[in-house]
XYZ file of C-alpha atoms in Angstrom:
381
model
C -15.889 -88.749 -241.942
C -12.441 -89.543 -243.369
C -12.715 -93.143 -242.106
C -16.130 -93.471 -243.774
C -14.767 -92.188 -247.095
C -11.803 -94.570 -246.820
C -14.144 -97.484 -246.140
C -16.252 -96.610 -249.194
C -13.137 -96.340 -251.378
C -11.815 -99.686 -250.157
C -15.179 -101.315 -250.769
C -15.260 -99.897 -254.313
C -11.767 -101.170 -255.059
C -12.638 -104.612 -253.707
C -15.809 -104.687 -255.822
C -13.936 -103.577 -258.959
C -11.252 -106.210 -258.328
C -13.921 -108.860 -257.849
C -15.687 -107.910 -261.096
C -12.374 -107.865 -262.976
C -11.445 -111.272 -261.624
C -14.788 -112.761 -262.643
C -14.996 -111.081 -266.057
C -11.381 -111.029 -267.386
C -11.060 -107.324 -268.256
C -8.152 -105.834 -270.201
C -7.286 -102.136 -269.984
C -5.247 -100.207 -272.541
C -4.006 -96.627 -272.618
C -2.922 -95.190 -275.976
C -2.527 -92.135 -278.152
C 0.433 -90.072 -279.237
C 2.372 -86.875 -278.642
C 2.898 -84.775 -281.786
C 4.665 -81.453 -282.242
C 4.259 -79.450 -285.475
C 6.025 -76.428 -286.930
C 4.144 -75.003 -289.924
C 5.433 -72.352 -292.321
C 2.470 -71.076 -294.354
C 2.062 -68.686 -297.280
C -1.515 -67.510 -297.970
C -2.090 -65.807 -301.319
C -4.599 -63.283 -299.920
C -3.185 -62.775 -296.439
C -3.214 -65.148 -293.472
C -6.276 -65.863 -291.334
C -6.089 -64.679 -287.735
C -3.948 -66.584 -285.247
C -5.849 -69.532 -283.767
C -8.225 -69.948 -286.703
C -8.818 -73.449 -288.051
C -6.628 -72.905 -291.104
C -3.715 -72.061 -288.816
C -4.159 -75.442 -287.072
C -4.584 -77.678 -290.135
C -5.820 -77.410 -293.710
C -9.595 -76.908 -293.918
C -11.039 -76.234 -297.397
C -12.846 -72.898 -297.447
C -10.722 -71.277 -294.728
C -7.713 -70.226 -296.810
C -9.204 -67.246 -298.684
C -7.371 -65.156 -296.112
C -7.501 -61.661 -294.631
C -5.790 -58.941 -296.718
C -5.146 -56.917 -293.550
C -2.768 -59.641 -292.295
C 0.623 -60.640 -293.622
C 0.811 -63.480 -296.126
C 3.552 -65.536 -294.472
C 3.212 -66.957 -290.950
C 4.743 -69.655 -288.758
C 2.807 -71.703 -286.192
C 4.222 -74.001 -283.510
C 1.697 -76.368 -281.919
C 1.258 -79.615 -280.012
C -2.546 -79.535 -280.236
C -2.900 -82.722 -282.265
C -1.535 -84.786 -279.357
C -4.191 -87.200 -278.141
C -4.852 -89.892 -275.579
C -7.369 -92.695 -275.343
C -8.489 -95.351 -272.911
C -9.996 -98.716 -273.791
C -11.428 -101.521 -271.716
C -12.310 -104.940 -273.101
C -14.230 -107.513 -271.070
C -15.195 -111.103 -271.840
C -18.396 -112.066 -270.021
C -19.902 -115.517 -270.543
C -18.763 -115.607 -274.162
C -19.786 -112.010 -274.892
C -17.358 -109.158 -275.583
C -17.957 -105.748 -274.000
C -15.743 -102.823 -275.077
C -15.590 -99.212 -273.907
C -13.460 -96.555 -275.617
C -12.901 -92.820 -275.123
C -10.441 -90.529 -276.928
C -9.553 -86.846 -276.497
C -7.371 -84.297 -278.268
C -7.033 -80.481 -278.329
C -7.799 -79.496 -281.924
C -10.341 -77.026 -283.440
C -10.773 -74.874 -280.310
C -10.135 -71.131 -280.433
C -10.315 -70.690 -276.649
C -6.560 -70.459 -276.087
C -3.930 -68.023 -277.298
C -0.223 -67.900 -278.085
C 0.624 -65.038 -275.708
C 1.541 -66.902 -272.510
C 0.466 -70.480 -271.842
C -0.911 -71.834 -275.159
C -3.628 -73.614 -273.157
C -6.380 -75.340 -275.119
C -9.408 -77.299 -273.967
C -9.628 -81.035 -274.604
C -12.458 -82.281 -276.822
C -14.088 -85.661 -277.304
C -13.019 -87.344 -280.531
C -14.625 -90.693 -279.856
C -16.640 -92.157 -276.971
C -18.476 -95.421 -277.564
C -19.277 -98.852 -276.209
C -19.833 -102.096 -278.045
C -21.425 -105.402 -277.084
C -20.755 -108.246 -279.509
C -22.018 -106.991 -282.912
C -23.635 -103.802 -281.617
C -21.974 -100.436 -280.947
C -23.322 -97.085 -279.769
C -21.707 -93.718 -279.151
C -19.579 -91.196 -281.017
C -17.240 -92.690 -283.617
C -16.242 -92.360 -287.239
C -19.229 -92.346 -289.549
C -19.768 -95.703 -291.197
C -19.666 -93.822 -294.513
C -15.932 -93.185 -293.974
C -12.975 -95.568 -293.965
C -10.200 -94.071 -291.777
C -7.937 -97.009 -292.637
C -7.656 -95.734 -296.217
C -6.454 -92.220 -295.292
C -2.971 -91.385 -296.619
C -0.011 -91.041 -294.253
C 0.300 -87.257 -294.268
C 1.594 -84.877 -291.610
C -1.384 -82.561 -292.068
C -4.054 -83.399 -289.488
C -6.570 -84.718 -292.031
C -4.601 -85.030 -295.241
C -6.562 -85.105 -298.526
C -9.291 -83.176 -296.711
C -11.473 -82.389 -299.730
C -11.289 -85.904 -301.189
C -12.642 -87.961 -298.312
C -15.779 -88.296 -296.206
C -14.720 -87.087 -292.763
C -17.269 -87.060 -289.942
C -17.403 -88.268 -286.351
C -20.841 -88.402 -284.750
C -23.089 -90.393 -282.429
C -24.764 -93.467 -283.893
C -25.993 -97.002 -283.374
C -24.127 -99.527 -285.536
C -24.552 -103.233 -286.259
C -21.685 -105.279 -287.716
C -21.902 -108.777 -289.150
C -18.793 -110.030 -290.909
C -17.943 -107.530 -293.632
C -21.347 -105.797 -293.456
C -22.071 -102.733 -291.329
C -25.362 -100.861 -290.896
C -25.875 -97.698 -288.867
C -28.393 -95.028 -287.917
C -26.494 -91.775 -287.337
C -27.120 -88.256 -286.059
C -28.752 -86.011 -288.721
C -27.718 -82.424 -289.384
C -28.582 -80.381 -292.479
C -26.583 -77.466 -293.904
C -28.149 -75.240 -296.575
C -27.687 -72.039 -298.537
C -30.469 -69.454 -298.565
C -32.002 -68.404 -301.877
C -29.576 -66.089 -303.721
C -27.917 -64.942 -300.510
C -25.166 -62.489 -301.582
C -23.121 -63.354 -298.490
C -23.272 -67.091 -299.203
C -24.003 -67.747 -295.512
C -24.937 -71.150 -294.105
C -28.231 -72.283 -292.564
C -27.723 -75.153 -290.106
C -30.783 -77.186 -289.188
C -30.917 -79.999 -286.661
C -34.705 -80.252 -286.638
C -35.033 -83.447 -288.678
C -36.534 -86.533 -287.016
C -35.094 -89.053 -289.497
C -31.574 -90.410 -288.793
C -28.944 -90.657 -291.511
C -28.703 -94.308 -292.614
C -25.472 -95.905 -293.814
C -24.712 -99.367 -295.188
C -21.151 -100.525 -295.849
C -19.339 -103.636 -297.008
C -15.670 -104.304 -296.204
C -13.721 -106.884 -298.170
C -10.150 -108.171 -298.251
C -8.451 -110.345 -300.821
C -5.842 -113.045 -300.324
C -3.290 -110.714 -301.880
C -3.743 -108.176 -299.072
C -5.947 -105.700 -300.957
C -8.751 -104.070 -298.958
C -11.847 -102.346 -300.356
C -14.970 -100.734 -298.913
C -18.267 -99.841 -300.570
C -20.616 -97.536 -298.661
C -24.032 -96.017 -299.279
C -25.647 -93.097 -297.446
C -29.357 -92.163 -297.353
C -30.453 -89.023 -295.530
C -33.281 -86.550 -295.209
C -32.424 -82.872 -295.723
C -34.748 -80.918 -293.484
C -35.261 -77.346 -292.325
C -37.886 -75.990 -289.917
C -37.013 -72.404 -288.978
C -39.315 -69.388 -288.739
C -41.545 -69.674 -291.822
C -39.409 -72.402 -293.457
C -40.632 -76.011 -293.447
C -39.144 -78.183 -296.167
C -37.421 -81.525 -296.684
C -35.980 -83.611 -299.495
C -33.911 -86.767 -300.005
C -30.116 -86.944 -300.150
C -27.776 -89.832 -300.890
C -24.124 -90.702 -301.326
C -21.954 -93.517 -302.664
C -18.338 -94.025 -301.631
C -15.509 -96.399 -302.502
C -12.097 -96.769 -300.868
C -9.190 -99.049 -301.612
C -5.817 -100.015 -300.183
C -3.641 -101.880 -302.679
C -0.221 -103.291 -301.722
C 2.487 -102.814 -304.343
C 5.348 -104.918 -303.044
C 6.447 -103.138 -299.868
C 4.629 -99.965 -300.996
C 0.906 -99.248 -301.158
C -1.704 -97.194 -302.994
C -4.638 -95.673 -301.110
C -7.641 -94.170 -302.882
C -11.158 -92.902 -302.391
C -14.013 -91.767 -304.645
C -17.343 -90.318 -303.432
C -20.404 -88.993 -305.263
C -23.864 -87.900 -304.177
C -26.761 -85.452 -303.977
C -26.981 -83.667 -300.643
C -23.661 -84.921 -299.254
C -22.961 -81.543 -297.654
C -21.064 -81.920 -294.380
C -20.027 -85.494 -295.158
C -17.467 -84.312 -297.741
C -14.538 -81.884 -297.682
C -15.280 -80.737 -294.100
C -18.547 -79.143 -295.284
C -16.831 -77.075 -297.990
C -20.195 -77.115 -299.802
C -23.636 -77.397 -298.233
C -26.122 -80.204 -298.780
C -28.722 -78.063 -300.527
C -30.066 -74.647 -301.419
C -33.496 -73.103 -300.871
C -35.445 -71.943 -303.905
C -37.754 -68.922 -304.086
C -40.609 -70.985 -302.566
C -38.491 -72.214 -299.637
C -38.132 -75.740 -301.021
C -34.780 -77.557 -300.781
C -32.828 -78.491 -303.894
C -30.000 -80.942 -303.149
C -26.511 -79.999 -304.362
C -24.585 -82.625 -306.319
C -20.937 -82.987 -305.321
C -18.089 -85.418 -305.807
C -14.489 -85.842 -304.744
C -11.646 -88.240 -304.231
C -7.947 -88.744 -303.683
C -5.131 -91.084 -304.552
C -1.939 -91.576 -302.568
C 1.172 -93.619 -303.248
C 3.475 -94.513 -300.345
C 6.994 -95.713 -301.122
C 9.285 -97.290 -298.531
C 12.907 -96.402 -299.258
C 13.938 -98.895 -296.559
C 12.491 -100.053 -293.233
C 12.972 -96.593 -291.657
C 12.400 -94.065 -294.480
C 9.239 -93.579 -296.536
C 7.505 -91.021 -298.780
C 3.834 -90.429 -299.586
C 2.631 -88.468 -302.623
C -1.062 -87.493 -302.498
C -3.497 -85.655 -304.764
C -7.003 -84.702 -303.626
C -9.955 -82.858 -305.150
C -13.616 -81.897 -304.709
C -16.262 -80.159 -306.836
C -19.808 -78.970 -306.188
C -22.314 -78.554 -309.047
C -24.063 -75.421 -307.778
C -27.239 -74.062 -309.354
C -26.107 -70.448 -309.767
C -29.658 -69.251 -310.418
C -30.619 -70.328 -306.897
C -27.423 -70.099 -304.895
C -25.683 -67.053 -306.376
C -21.964 -66.952 -307.109
C -20.429 -66.233 -303.695
C -20.196 -69.927 -302.768
C -17.460 -72.555 -302.888
C -17.066 -74.291 -306.229
C -14.016 -76.568 -306.132
C -10.973 -77.375 -304.056
C -7.701 -79.170 -304.777
C -4.627 -80.040 -302.758
C -1.367 -81.954 -303.183
C 1.154 -83.336 -300.684
C 4.626 -84.854 -300.702
C 6.544 -85.857 -297.598
C 9.584 -87.633 -296.256
C 9.190 -89.539 -292.994
C 11.819 -91.246 -290.843
C 11.265 -93.669 -287.959
C 14.576 -94.437 -286.197
C 12.572 -96.657 -283.835
C 9.011 -97.888 -284.430
C 7.101 -95.566 -282.018
C 8.907 -92.390 -283.187
C 8.432 -90.586 -286.509
C 9.999 -87.335 -287.646
C 9.305 -85.809 -291.028
C 8.776 -82.910 -293.365
C 5.869 -82.320 -295.748
C 5.073 -79.792 -298.446
C 1.451 -79.137 -299.329
C -0.284 -76.883 -301.835
C -4.014 -76.120 -301.858
C -6.304 -73.971 -303.986
C -9.956 -73.107 -303.244
C -12.211 -71.352 -305.765
C -15.652 -69.746 -305.516
C -18.243 -69.580 -308.298
C -17.436 -65.879 -308.853
C -13.816 -66.751 -309.663
C -12.327 -65.542 -306.377
C -9.734 -67.992 -305.107
C -7.263 -68.570 -302.331
C -4.006 -70.501 -302.363
C -1.987 -72.016 -299.545
C 1.622 -73.191 -299.650
C 2.721 -74.877 -296.432
C 5.795 -76.713 -295.165
C 5.239 -78.832 -292.055
C 7.925 -80.241 -289.769
C 6.653 -82.830 -287.277
C 7.811 -85.162 -284.548
C 5.417 -87.858 -283.303
C 5.742 -90.436 -280.531
C 3.070 -93.139 -280.387
C 2.310 -94.162 -276.809
């Protein structure tokens, strides 16, 4: 039996070597190791240990728990990630496979003994020439325009931020995609402000985007989103149209740069501010009314020299809620600001400190504030 298994393994290796020799395949392993120490002060008391807000800033999670202390410290290495990429040239065609994992967002571990957390898929996709399929950043988002912050997202309320499965076509600066639909709603005048999540829609979310670069090094993207908001649960059966428009820019200023984003739409919901506001609200007849929302950020990064740099970032989001339908126990607006100092003694290594302040407010006036100082060390593999 062992000889048979060895023969099969040898045959597989020979076959893989033969394919690689014929097809010219490149393999690349990447990622980074990152350790964070976060000192946080919550105005209403800290969320429980392990909650999302204790891992990184998520709008809507900082209202706090009055039964807990206000000041906490968290040590973590959960943001560390690894990825694997293969790239193959076959008869003039390019075939790429990519998979990436990290350890964020889970609450399955604890800080008592081992601090063990499950890995999760960030991205997993394949591409063949102009076509790509799998889980990746939504085409509505431009990750290249995100500010260089130590917080996991940075400017969370001011940017579209979604990874999901899709089919995407790229031709030059144009990109078109059909992406996984998911609708989040508020019930009619629900005093708890709870969320209805519906994945029953049959119509994908459609995104079109144009990427452009100038001779001076400036880069801009323009993206449009069209989606159906749909709910079919119990006696509910309703749908309506949602849309979004987004702009991002990266502008060099000598050695420095400015990064910015602005997004507006009806029914954006989960596409903005990590679903701080829902896409719509049900009226008394069970029909969906889309919620208008908008947000953006601007960040300036200054290089003191080739090893030291600072980013200053401001970010904001607002939802125009219909109080008559949605009640007042829902998120209204969110703002955050960041300033950091980063040092890279050698290119793959960065150490730094960052101060951030965030404020979230509900329609009834209740708010939560977060002051946080983050110390980080990051080694890019």
